[in-house]
Coordinates of C-alpha atoms in Angstrom, one line a residue:
Chain A
M236 CA 17.9 19.2 0.0
S237 CA 15.4 19.9 3.2
L238 CA 12.0 18.5 3.7
D239 CA 11.3 21.9 2.7
F240 CA 7.3 20.7 2.3
I241 CA 6.9 20.7 6.1
Q242 CA 8.3 24.7 6.4
N243 CA 6.0 25.0 4.1
N244 CA 3.2 23.9 6.1
G245 CA 3.6 25.1 9.9
G246 CA 4.9 22.2 10.2
C247 CA 5.8 21.6 14.2
R248 CA 7.9 18.9 16.0
L249 CA 5.9 16.1 18.3
V250 CA 8.3 15.5 21.1
V251 CA 5.1 13.4 23.0
D252 CA 2.6 11.7 21.5
T253 CA -0.5 11.3 23.9
S254 CA -2.3 8.8 21.7
Q255 CA -5.8 10.2 23.2
P256 CA -8.7 7.5 24.2
I257 CA -10.5 6.2 20.4
P258 CA -14.3 7.5 20.3
Q259 CA -16.5 4.6 21.2
N260 CA -18.0 4.6 17.4
Y261 CA -14.2 4.7 15.8
S262 CA -13.8 2.7 13.5
S263 CA -10.6 -0.1 13.5
D264 CA -9.4 -2.6 11.8
S265 CA -10.7 -5.0 14.5
D266 CA -13.9 -2.9 13.9
N267 CA -13.9 -4.7 10.4
E268 CA -14.0 -8.4 11.6
T269 CA -17.6 -8.2 12.9
Q270 CA -18.5 -9.2 8.9
D271 CA -15.9 -12.8 9.9
E272 CA -17.6 -16.0 9.9
I273 CA -17.2 -18.9 12.0
D274 CA -17.4 -22.3 11.4
L275 CA -16.8 -23.4 15.3
G276 CA -18.3 -27.1 14.8
W277 CA -15.8 -28.3 12.6
E278 CA -14.1 -30.8 14.2
V279 CA -16.1 -31.6 17.3
S280 CA -20.1 -30.2 17.3
E281 CA -20.2 -27.4 19.4
T282 CA -22.0 -28.2 21.8
Q283 CA -19.3 -30.2 22.8
W284 CA -16.4 -28.1 23.0
H285 CA -13.2 -29.8 25.5
T286 CA -9.8 -29.0 25.9
I287 CA -8.2 -31.1 24.2
P288 CA -4.0 -32.6 25.1
I289 CA -1.4 -32.3 22.5
T290 CA 1.5 -33.4 24.9
D291 CA 0.0 -37.1 24.8
V292 CA 0.8 -37.7 20.9
M293 CA 2.6 -41.0 20.9
D294 CA 5.2 -42.7 19.0
W295 CA 6.0 -39.9 16.8
R296 CA 8.6 -37.3 18.3
P297 CA 8.6 -33.5 16.8
S298 CA 11.8 -33.5 15.9
D299 CA 12.2 -36.5 13.4
W300 CA 8.8 -34.9 11.9
N301 CA 9.2 -33.7 8.5
E302 CA 5.7 -31.4 8.1
S303 CA 8.0 -29.0 11.5
P304 CA 8.6 -26.3 10.9
I305 CA 11.5 -24.7 10.9
R306 CA 11.2 -21.1 9.2
F307 CA 10.2 -18.3 11.3
V308 CA 9.2 -15.0 9.8
D309 CA 8.7 -12.2 12.0
G310 CA 8.6 -8.0 11.0
K311 CA 8.3 -5.1 13.3
D312 CA 7.6 -1.6 13.3
V313 CA 9.1 1.1 15.1
G314 CA 8.3 4.5 15.1
Q315 CA 6.2 7.6 15.9
T316 CA 4.9 10.4 14.8
V317 CA 7.1 12.8 15.0
A318 CA 5.9 16.6 13.4
W319 CA 2.0 17.9 12.5
V320 CA 2.1 20.6 8.5
R321 CA -1.5 22.7 8.8
S322 CA -3.6 21.3 5.9
P323 CA -4.1 23.6 2.9
D324 CA -7.9 24.0 5.5
G325 CA -5.8 24.6 8.7
Y326 CA -6.7 21.3 10.3
P327 CA -3.7 19.1 11.7
V328 CA -1.8 16.8 10.0
P329 CA -0.1 13.4 11.6
I330 CA 3.7 12.6 9.9
R331 CA 4.8 9.5 11.2
L332 CA 8.5 8.6 11.3
A333 CA 9.6 4.4 11.5
Q334 CA 11.9 1.8 10.7
I335 CA 10.0 -1.4 9.4
G336 CA 11.7 -4.4 8.7
S337 CA 11.1 -7.8 7.9
I338 CA 13.4 -10.9 9.3
V339 CA 13.5 -14.9 8.3
M340 CA 15.6 -17.4 10.5
T341 CA 15.8 -20.9 10.3
L342 CA 16.5 -23.6 12.7
N343 CA 19.2 -26.1 11.5
N344 CA 19.8 -28.4 14.5
G345 CA 19.1 -26.9 17.3
E346 CA 20.2 -23.9 16.0
V347 CA 18.4 -20.3 14.9
R348 CA 20.3 -18.7 12.1
R349 CA 19.2 -15.4 10.1
N350 CA 18.7 -15.9 7.0
Y351 CA 17.1 -13.3 5.8
S352 CA 16.4 -9.4 6.8
T353 CA 15.6 -6.2 5.2
M354 CA 14.7 -2.6 6.6
E355 CA 13.8 0.2 5.7
R356 CA 12.9 4.2 6.8
V357 CA 9.2 5.4 5.9
V358 CA 7.3 8.4 6.5
S359 CA 3.8 7.4 6.2
M360 CA 1.0 10.7 6.1
V361 CA -2.5 11.2 5.2
V362 CA -1.1 12.9 2.1
D363 CA -4.6 14.0 -0.3
P364 CA -5.1 17.0 1.1
F365 CA -2.3 18.7 0.0
R366 CA -1.6 19.7 -3.6
W367 CA -0.3 16.9 -5.6
D368 CA 3.2 19.1 -6.6
E369 CA 3.5 20.1 -3.2
I370 CA 3.7 16.0 -2.2
E371 CA 5.5 14.9 -5.0
S372 CA 8.0 17.3 -4.3
F373 CA 8.3 16.2 -1.0
A374 CA 8.3 12.5 -1.2
S375 CA 11.8 12.8 -3.4
S376 CA 13.1 15.4 -0.9
L377 CA 12.5 11.9 1.5
Q378 CA 13.7 9.8 -1.3
K379 CA 17.3 11.9 -1.2
N380 CA 17.4 10.8 2.7
G381 CA 17.0 7.5 1.8
I382 CA 13.3 7.5 3.2
R383 CA 10.3 6.7 1.3
L384 CA 6.6 8.0 1.9
L385 CA 4.2 6.2 2.1
P386 CA 0.1 8.0 1.3
A387 CA -2.0 6.9 3.5
Y388 CA -5.8 6.7 3.8
P389 CA -8.3 6.7 6.2
L390 CA -9.7 3.6 7.4
D391 CA -13.3 4.8 6.3
G392 CA -12.2 6.3 2.5
Q393 CA -14.0 10.1 4.1
A394 CA -11.7 12.9 5.1
T395 CA -11.8 14.1 8.1
Y396 CA -10.9 16.9 10.4
E397 CA -10.1 14.3 13.5
F398 CA -6.4 14.4 14.1
E399 CA -6.0 10.9 16.2
K400 CA -8.5 9.2 12.8
L401 CA -5.2 11.1 10.7
R402 CA -2.8 9.6 13.3
R403 CA -3.8 6.3 13.1
A404 CA -4.3 5.7 9.1
A405 CA -0.6 7.1 9.3
Q406 CA 0.2 3.7 11.7
N407 CA -2.0 1.4 9.9
R408 CA 0.3 2.4 6.5
S409 CA 3.6 2.1 7.9
K410 CA 1.7 -1.5 9.5
D411 CA 0.6 -2.5 6.1
E412 CA 3.9 -1.8 4.4
M413 CA 5.8 -3.6 7.2
G414 CA 3.3 -6.9 6.0
V415 CA 4.7 -6.0 3.0
L416 CA 8.1 -7.1 3.8
E417 CA 6.9 -10.2 5.7
E418 CA 5.3 -11.1 2.7
A419 CA 8.5 -11.0 0.8
A420 CA 10.3 -12.2 3.9
I421 CA 7.7 -15.5 3.6
A422 CA 8.4 -15.7 0.1
Q423 CA 11.8 -16.5 0.4
D424 CA 10.7 -20.0 0.2
D425 CA 6.9 -20.6 0.4
N426 CA 7.4 -24.0 0.0
T427 CA 9.0 -25.1 3.4
P428 CA 7.2 -25.5 6.4
T429 CA 6.7 -21.7 8.1
I430 CA 5.8 -19.9 11.5
V431 CA 4.9 -16.1 10.8
D432 CA 4.2 -14.4 13.4
G433 CA 0.4 -13.5 13.3
R434 CA -1.6 -13.7 11.2
L435 CA -2.3 -15.2 7.8
E436 CA -4.4 -12.9 6.1
S437 CA -2.6 -10.1 5.8
R438 CA 0.5 -11.5 4.9
S439 CA -0.9 -13.7 2.5
G440 CA 0.3 -11.7 -0.3
G441 CA 4.2 -14.2 0.0
F442 CA 2.4 -17.4 -0.1
D443 CA 0.2 -20.0 -2.1
R444 CA -2.5 -20.6 -0.1
G445 CA -3.2 -23.1 -1.3
L446 CA -0.2 -25.2 -1.0
S447 CA 2.4 -23.8 0.7
P448 CA 2.5 -24.9 3.7
I449 CA 1.7 -21.3 6.2
F450 CA 1.1 -21.2 9.8
G451 CA 0.4 -17.9 11.9
V452 CA 0.7 -18.4 15.5
V453 CA -1.2 -15.4 16.7
K454 CA 0.1 -13.2 20.6
T455 CA -2.6 -10.3 20.6
H456 CA -6.1 -11.3 20.9
Y457 CA -8.4 -8.2 19.8
R458 CA -12.2 -10.3 19.4
N459 CA -13.3 -13.7 20.7
Y460 CA -14.4 -15.2 17.8
L461 CA -16.1 -18.3 20.7
H462 CA -19.4 -19.3 21.7
P463 CA -19.9 -19.3 25.3
A464 CA -19.0 -23.5 25.8
G465 CA -15.6 -22.2 23.9
M466 CA -14.8 -19.5 26.1
Q467 CA -15.2 -22.1 29.2
V468 CA -13.0 -24.4 27.3
L469 CA -10.7 -21.9 26.4
Y470 CA -10.2 -21.1 30.5
Q471 CA -9.8 -24.5 31.0
L472 CA -6.4 -24.9 29.1
E473 CA -3.9 -25.8 30.9
A474 CA -0.4 -25.9 29.5
G475 CA 0.0 -28.2 26.5
Q476 CA -4.0 -28.4 26.1
R477 CA -5.7 -26.5 22.9
T478 CA -9.1 -25.9 22.0
P479 CA -11.3 -27.6 19.3
F480 CA -10.3 -25.9 15.2
F481 CA -12.6 -24.1 13.7
S482 CA -12.8 -22.3 10.4
L483 CA -12.8 -18.5 10.4
T484 CA -13.5 -16.6 7.2
P485 CA -12.5 -13.0 8.0
F486 CA -14.0 -10.2 5.3
Q487 CA -11.2 -10.3 3.1
R488 CA -12.6 -13.8 2.5
F489 CA -9.0 -15.4 3.0
P490 CA -11.3 -18.7 4.5
V491 CA -8.4 -20.4 7.7
L492 CA -8.3 -23.4 10.4
T493 CA -7.7 -22.2 13.9
W494 CA -7.4 -23.4 17.5
Y495 CA -6.3 -21.7 21.0
L496 CA -3.4 -23.0 22.1
R497 CA -2.0 -22.5 25.7
L498 CA 1.6 -21.9 26.4
S499 CA 1.7 -21.2 29.9
D500 CA 0.2 -21.4 33.0
G501 CA 0.6 -18.5 33.6
V502 CA 0.3 -17.8 36.9
G503 CA -0.1 -15.2 38.8
T504 CA -1.6 -13.1 35.4
T505 CA -4.6 -13.3 34.4
P506 CA -6.5 -16.2 32.8
T507 CA -6.5 -14.5 29.1
W508 CA -2.5 -14.4 29.1
G509 CA -0.9 -17.6 27.5
F510 CA -2.1 -18.3 24.5
V511 CA -1.5 -18.1 21.3
R512 CA -3.8 -18.7 18.5
V513 CA -2.9 -20.8 15.6
E514 CA -3.8 -20.9 11.8
V515 CA -3.5 -22.5 9.2
S516 CA -4.9 -22.0 5.2
L517 CA -8.3 -23.5 4.9
D518 CA -7.4 -24.7 1.6
W519 CA -4.3 -26.2 1.7
F520 CA -6.3 -28.3 5.4
Q521 CA -7.9 -29.0 2.4
N522 CA -6.0 -30.2 -0.3
N523 CA -3.5 -32.0 1.3
R524 CA -6.0 -33.6 3.2
K525 CA -5.0 -32.5 7.0
D526 CA -6.9 -33.7 10.0
E527 CA -6.6 -33.0 14.5
T528 CA -3.1 -35.1 14.3
F529 CA -1.8 -33.1 12.6
V530 CA -3.3 -30.1 14.2
N531 CA -1.6 -32.3 17.3
R532 CA 0.9 -31.9 16.4
L533 CA 2.3 -28.8 14.4
S534 CA 0.5 -27.4 18.3
R535 CA 2.3 -29.6 20.1
V536 CA 6.0 -28.4 17.8
I537 CA 4.6 -24.9 18.1
Y538 CA 4.1 -26.0 22.5
E539 CA 8.6 -27.5 22.2
Y540 CA 8.6 -24.6 20.8
R541 CA 7.6 -22.4 24.3
S542 CA 10.2 -19.5 25.3
K543 CA 11.3 -20.2 28.5
E544 CA 13.0 -16.4 28.7
K545 CA 11.9 -15.7 32.6
S546 CA 13.3 -11.9 32.1
Y547 CA 11.5 -11.4 28.6
R548 CA 7.5 -10.9 28.9
R549 CA 6.2 -11.7 26.7
A550 CA 8.0 -15.3 27.1
P551 CA 4.0 -16.6 28.3
V552 CA 2.8 -16.4 25.0
S553 CA 6.2 -16.3 23.0
I554 CA 7.6 -18.8 20.7
H555 CA 11.4 -18.9 20.7
P556 CA 12.5 -18.8 17.5
I557 CA 10.2 -15.8 17.1
V558 CA 11.5 -14.4 20.4
R559 CA 14.8 -14.7 18.2
A560 CA 13.8 -13.4 15.3
E561 CA 12.3 -9.4 17.3
E562 CA 16.2 -9.2 19.0
S563 CA 17.8 -9.7 15.8
L564 CA 15.8 -7.7 13.4
G565 CA 16.0 -5.2 16.2
S566 CA 19.8 -5.3 16.5
Q567 CA 19.3 -4.0 12.3
F568 CA 17.7 -0.8 14.3
Q569 CA 19.1 2.5 14.6
P570 CA 18.7 4.3 17.8
E571 CA 15.2 6.0 17.3
N572 CA 16.5 9.1 18.6
R573 CA 18.8 9.7 16.3
I574 CA 16.9 8.7 13.1
I575 CA 13.9 11.4 15.3
A576 CA 16.8 14.4 15.8
Q577 CA 17.9 13.4 11.7
F578 CA 14.9 14.1 10.7
Y579 CA 14.2 17.0 12.6
R580 CA 17.7 18.2 11.0
E581 CA 16.4 17.9 7.2
A582 CA 13.3 19.4 7.8
G583 CA 14.4 22.4 10.0
L584 CA 12.6 22.4 12.9
Chain B
M127 CA -11.5 17.3 -40.5
T128 CA -8.7 17.5 -38.4
M129 CA -6.2 15.0 -38.1
L130 CA -4.6 14.1 -35.1
K131 CA -1.2 12.6 -35.5
R132 CA -0.4 9.3 -34.7
Y133 CA 2.3 7.8 -33.2
T134 CA 4.2 4.0 -32.4
S135 CA 5.2 3.3 -28.8
H136 CA 9.1 4.2 -29.1
Q137 CA 8.5 7.2 -30.4
I138 CA 6.7 8.3 -27.3
R139 CA 9.6 6.8 -25.8
N140 CA 11.4 9.8 -27.0
V141 CA 8.9 12.6 -26.2
A142 CA 8.3 11.5 -22.8
N143 CA 12.4 11.0 -22.1
S144 CA 13.3 13.7 -23.8
M145 CA 11.1 16.1 -21.5
W146 CA 14.1 15.3 -18.6
L147 CA 16.7 16.7 -20.6
S148 CA 16.9 20.4 -19.6
L149 CA 15.8 19.4 -15.1
D150 CA 19.2 19.1 -12.8
P151 CA 21.0 15.8 -12.9
G152 CA 20.3 14.8 -9.6
H153 CA 16.9 13.5 -10.6
L154 CA 17.8 10.7 -12.0
A155 CA 19.3 9.6 -9.0
L156 CA 15.7 9.0 -7.9
S157 CA 12.8 7.6 -9.0
I158 CA 9.8 9.9 -8.7
S159 CA 9.6 11.7 -11.7
P160 CA 10.0 15.7 -11.1
L161 CA 6.5 16.0 -13.0
Y162 CA 5.9 19.8 -11.9
E163 CA 9.3 21.0 -13.5
M164 CA 8.9 19.0 -16.4
L165 CA 5.5 21.1 -16.6
S166 CA 6.5 24.3 -15.9
A167 CA 8.7 24.3 -18.7
Y168 CA 5.7 24.8 -20.4
P169 CA 3.4 27.5 -20.9
I170 CA 0.7 25.6 -18.2
R171 CA -0.5 26.6 -16.1
T172 CA -1.4 23.7 -13.1
A173 CA -5.0 23.8 -10.7
E174 CA -6.6 21.4 -8.7
I175 CA -10.6 21.8 -8.4
I176 CA -12.6 19.5 -5.8
G177 CA -15.9 18.1 -7.7
L178 CA -14.1 18.8 -11.3
T179 CA -17.3 19.1 -14.1
F180 CA -16.7 20.5 -18.0
Q181 CA -18.8 22.9 -16.5
S182 CA -16.7 24.0 -12.9
A183 CA -13.5 23.7 -15.5
T184 CA -15.2 26.1 -17.7
D185 CA -16.2 28.4 -14.6
F186 CA -13.2 28.1 -13.3
L187 CA -11.6 30.3 -16.6
T188 CA -13.8 31.5 -17.4
S189 CA -13.0 33.1 -14.2
E190 CA -8.8 32.9 -15.6
T191 CA -9.2 34.7 -18.7
G192 CA -12.3 36.6 -18.6
Q193 CA -13.7 35.2 -22.1
V194 CA -16.8 32.9 -21.6
I195 CA -15.4 29.5 -22.6
P196 CA -17.9 26.9 -24.2
V197 CA -19.0 24.4 -21.8
P198 CA -19.1 20.8 -24.3
E199 CA -21.7 18.3 -23.3
N200 CA -22.7 16.2 -20.1
G201 CA -21.2 19.1 -19.1
D202 CA -22.3 18.4 -15.1
Q203 CA -20.3 14.7 -16.4
P204 CA -17.3 14.4 -13.0
L205 CA -13.3 14.8 -14.8
A206 CA -10.5 13.3 -13.6
G207 CA -8.6 16.2 -15.8
F208 CA -9.7 18.6 -18.1
L209 CA -6.9 19.9 -20.7
F210 CA -7.7 23.7 -22.1
I211 CA -5.4 25.3 -24.6
Q212 CA -6.3 28.0 -26.4
R213 CA -4.6 30.9 -28.5
F214 CA -6.8 33.8 -29.1
R215 CA -4.9 36.3 -31.3
S216 CA -1.9 35.5 -31.4
A217 CA -2.0 35.1 -27.6
F218 CA -1.3 31.8 -26.3
Y219 CA -2.7 30.0 -23.0
G220 CA -2.7 26.7 -21.5
C221 CA -4.6 24.7 -18.8
I222 CA -4.5 21.6 -16.7
L223 CA -6.8 20.9 -13.9
V224 CA -7.2 17.9 -11.7
E225 CA -9.6 16.8 -9.7
Q226 CA -8.8 18.3 -6.1
G227 CA -11.1 14.7 -4.2
D228 CA -8.8 12.4 -6.2
P229 CA -5.3 9.9 -4.4
I230 CA -2.1 12.5 -5.4
V231 CA -1.4 8.7 -7.5
R232 CA -4.2 9.4 -9.7
R233 CA -4.0 13.7 -9.7
R234 CA -0.2 12.7 -11.4
F235 CA -1.6 10.4 -13.9
S236 CA -3.8 12.4 -15.0
A237 CA -1.7 15.4 -15.1
A238 CA 0.5 13.5 -16.8
H239 CA -1.9 12.4 -19.2
E240 CA -3.1 15.7 -19.9
L241 CA 0.5 16.9 -21.0
G242 CA 0.7 13.5 -22.9
H243 CA -1.7 14.8 -24.8
Y244 CA -0.4 18.7 -25.2
L245 CA 2.5 17.7 -26.4
L246 CA 1.6 14.9 -28.5
H247 CA -1.8 15.8 -30.4
F248 CA -2.8 19.4 -29.3
R249 CA 0.9 21.2 -30.0
P250 CA 0.8 19.3 -33.5
I251 CA -1.8 20.4 -34.4
L252 CA -1.1 24.5 -32.9
E253 CA 2.4 24.1 -35.2
S254 CA 0.2 23.2 -38.3
L255 CA -2.5 26.1 -38.2
P256 CA -0.7 29.5 -39.3
G257 CA 0.3 31.7 -36.0
D258 CA -3.2 34.0 -35.4
A259 CA -5.5 30.6 -36.2
D260 CA -8.1 31.3 -32.9
L261 CA -8.6 27.9 -31.8
I262 CA -9.2 25.8 -28.7
L263 CA -8.0 22.7 -27.7
A264 CA -9.6 20.6 -24.5
E265 CA -9.7 17.0 -23.0
G266 CA -11.9 15.6 -20.3
L267 CA -10.3 12.8 -18.3
T268 CA -12.4 10.4 -16.8
Y269 CA -12.2 7.4 -14.9
S270 CA -14.5 4.2 -15.4
K271 CA -17.2 3.8 -12.6
D272 CA -17.6 0.0 -13.3
S273 CA -13.6 -0.6 -13.5
P274 CA -12.5 2.6 -11.5
D275 CA -9.1 0.7 -11.2
E276 CA -8.7 0.9 -15.2
L277 CA -5.9 4.0 -16.5
P278 CA -7.8 6.8 -17.5
S279 CA -9.2 7.8 -21.0
G280 CA -11.2 10.9 -22.4
K281 CA -12.0 12.6 -25.4
L282 CA -10.4 15.6 -27.7
A283 CA -12.2 18.2 -28.8
M284 CA -12.0 21.3 -30.6
V285 CA -13.7 24.3 -31.6
D286 CA -11.9 25.5 -34.5
S287 CA -13.4 28.9 -35.0
P288 CA -13.9 30.2 -31.8
N289 CA -15.9 34.1 -32.3
R290 CA -18.5 31.5 -34.6
D291 CA -18.8 28.5 -33.1
V292 CA -19.4 27.8 -29.5
Q293 CA -18.9 23.7 -30.3
F294 CA -17.1 21.2 -29.4
N295 CA -16.2 18.8 -31.7
F296 CA -14.2 15.5 -31.0
I297 CA -11.4 14.8 -32.7
G298 CA -10.1 11.3 -30.4
N299 CA -10.3 8.4 -30.2
D300 CA -9.2 5.8 -27.9
L301 CA -6.2 5.5 -29.8
V302 CA -4.6 8.7 -28.3
E303 CA -5.8 7.8 -25.2
R304 CA -4.0 5.0 -25.1
E305 CA -1.0 7.4 -26.3
A306 CA -1.3 9.2 -23.5
N307 CA -1.6 6.9 -21.1
Q308 CA 1.9 5.4 -22.9
F309 CA 2.7 9.4 -22.2
A310 CA 1.9 9.2 -18.8
A311 CA 3.6 6.0 -17.8
E312 CA 7.1 6.3 -19.7
L313 CA 7.1 9.8 -18.1
L314 CA 6.2 8.7 -14.3
I315 CA 7.7 4.9 -14.1
P316 CA 10.5 5.7 -17.1
E317 CA 11.8 2.1 -19.0
A318 CA 15.2 1.9 -17.7
A319 CA 14.1 2.8 -14.7
C320 CA 12.0 1.1 -13.8
N321 CA 13.8 -2.1 -15.8
I322 CA 17.3 -1.6 -12.6
I323 CA 15.1 -1.2 -9.8
Y324 CA 12.6 -4.3 -10.9
E325 CA 16.5 -6.3 -11.1
S326 CA 16.9 -4.8 -7.3
F327 CA 13.8 -5.2 -5.9
S328 CA 13.8 -9.0 -7.6
Q329 CA 16.7 -9.9 -5.9
K330 CA 15.4 -8.3 -2.6
Y331 CA 12.2 -8.5 -2.1
G332 CA 11.7 -11.9 -4.8
T333 CA 9.5 -12.0 -7.9
K334 CA 5.9 -12.0 -6.8
R335 CA 4.0 -9.8 -9.5
Q336 CA 1.4 -8.8 -5.9
I337 CA 4.7 -8.1 -3.7
L338 CA 6.6 -5.6 -6.1
T339 CA 3.8 -4.0 -7.6
K340 CA 2.9 -2.5 -4.1
R341 CA 6.7 -1.8 -3.1
L342 CA 7.5 0.0 -6.9
A343 CA 4.5 2.0 -6.8
T344 CA 5.8 3.3 -3.5
E345 CA 8.4 4.0 -4.9
F346 CA 7.6 6.0 -8.5
L347 CA 4.7 7.2 -6.4
V348 CA 2.1 6.0 -8.5
S349 CA -1.2 3.6 -8.0
A350 CA -0.7 -0.1 -7.7
E351 CA -3.1 -0.2 -10.9
A352 CA -0.5 2.1 -13.0
M353 CA 2.2 -0.2 -11.4
R354 CA 0.5 -2.9 -12.5
W355 CA -0.7 -2.3 -15.8
R356 CA 3.1 -0.6 -16.3
L357 CA 5.0 -4.0 -15.2
A358 CA 3.1 -6.0 -17.5
T359 CA 3.7 -3.7 -20.9
L360 CA 7.7 -4.2 -20.4
K361 CA 6.6 -7.5 -19.8
L362 CA 8.3 -7.5 -16.4
Q363 CA 5.3 -9.6 -14.3
S364 CA 5.9 -12.1 -12.5
S365 CA 4.8 -15.5 -10.7

C-alpha cells in the first residue's frame, strides 16, 4: 500500500530543510523553563561561591568506588523534514522522517560494551488539521512500511499556520519519543549507577527518582541558572574543578541538585566551551544522605571519563563512554538518504 | 419505557471482534484498527464539525435531511461526539459527528464509542419495533471539564413519535456508557493484539507502566489515557 495521504493532500518533497530564524516571541522548550526555581545557596552561601577542585580527593581511587557509574545511556534522533502536505485550510504541514534509538553501554574491566539498544523509524507531524479517517489510513500505511506515526502538537497547543512552528512541533515530538526510548534503556536496570546524556527530567519515566542512582550530564546549555558571582566562578573554572552545587526545580517539578564541571581548558575556544552540568535527583540525594564528598567523587569519576579524542569536535564536553554509545548507536542506523528515498518511493513523490 | 439491552463484557468483546470478519485479512497484521472501514460497513455517515454542540449537530442534520430535528436540552453544551439515528417512513438515516477541534486520537475514540451505542443499544431498539415505526435516537458525548483525561460519557435519548413529539426522552444510564467505552476500547485496542504487543514490548522496553503506556498508545493510535485504561482493565499493569 502506498502512502496515498501525501499525494491526496498535495504533498511536495522538501529537499533542502532550511530552518527559518525563530521569531523573538517564539515559545520554545527553554522558554518554558522560566518557571524554574533555583536555590544557589545549597552548598555555600550565594555570596561565597568559589571554584572547587575535585582532582585532589585524597586516599580514594575512582576505580575502587562502588558507587561509580558503570552504565551509560544515550539516545539519538537522526531525521529531517522530508515533505509537506496541504491542510484542508490550505496551509503547509511539514512531515519529518527520522530514525530514533537508545543504547546502554556498560563498563566492565575497563572496556565499554553495548548492553542494550533499540531503534525505530518514525514520521512525526501535526495531524489534527486533517480528518481522522485520513490520518488513520496514513498511520496504517506507515505501519505497513515499518514506520510509526507520532502525532505532534504545537508547543502552545494552539492551532497555527506558521510552517516553522509546525516544523518545530514535529521535531520536538520525535525528540520526545527518543526520550521514551531512553527511558526504556534506563529502565533495563535502574539500580546500577548510571549516567545519562542530558537532563534527568525528560527521562524520569525510566527510574525512581528517590531510589535510583541515575545521573545526568548536560553538554548543551540553553539557559543560565547562575547569578553574576556564579558566572564569574564558572568562567574561572579550570579543568577538574566544579562550581558549588545548587538546587534546580524545573517547571515540570523534577527537583535536582546540579553543578557545573569543567572537563577541558578549552584552549583556543570560547570561554563557554568545555564544561558540563551534572544533575542528581534531589530526592535520591537526600534519601541516601549524600553530601559534598559524593559530589566531589562523582565529579572526579566523570572527569576521569572525559573524552581525549582530539579529532572529535565535541570532545571537550564529552565523556568517553557516551561517545562510544553515540558511535555504536549511529552504526545501527541506516544511511539517511536511503531511508528518505524509500519514503519518497512509497509516497509517490 | 424503552428497555435498553444489557451486555456482559464477553458479549461486548464478541460484538467488537465480529467487526473484523468482513475486513481484508491484511489488517490483522497491523495494530491500528481500521475504524473507518468498519464504520463503512454500516449505513452511517461520519463527519467532523468545528464547535460541535447539540445545536450545531441538529443544524447540520437539518441541512442534510431537510427535516427539522428537535434540539435536546442544553443545546449549547460542547460535545466530543454525536450519534443520530432516524427512521422515517421506513427510510433509515444514521450519522456520527465528532468535534473537529479534538485531537485525532480522541476523535477516533468518540466515533468508536458512538458506533458502540449504535450496535449495542440502538440497533436492538430498531429491530424490536415494526419496520414502519418512526423514531429518532441520539446521543451527545462529552468529556468531563474537571478531568478531561478520563473516558467520555453521554446520554442516550429517543423521540419515539417524531411526528407528534418533538421532545427527547433520555433513556440511558452510566452502565450503557461504560458498555460503549468498553466497545470502543475493544475495537481500537483488541485484547488479543494488546496482549501480544504488550508481551513483546515488555521484553524489549521493560515493564514500567509509564513507558509502555506511551509506547503502546502510538502503536494503536489512541490516547495515552485510553491506553492506560485498557491496560488496567486487561490487568496488564506493571510497575
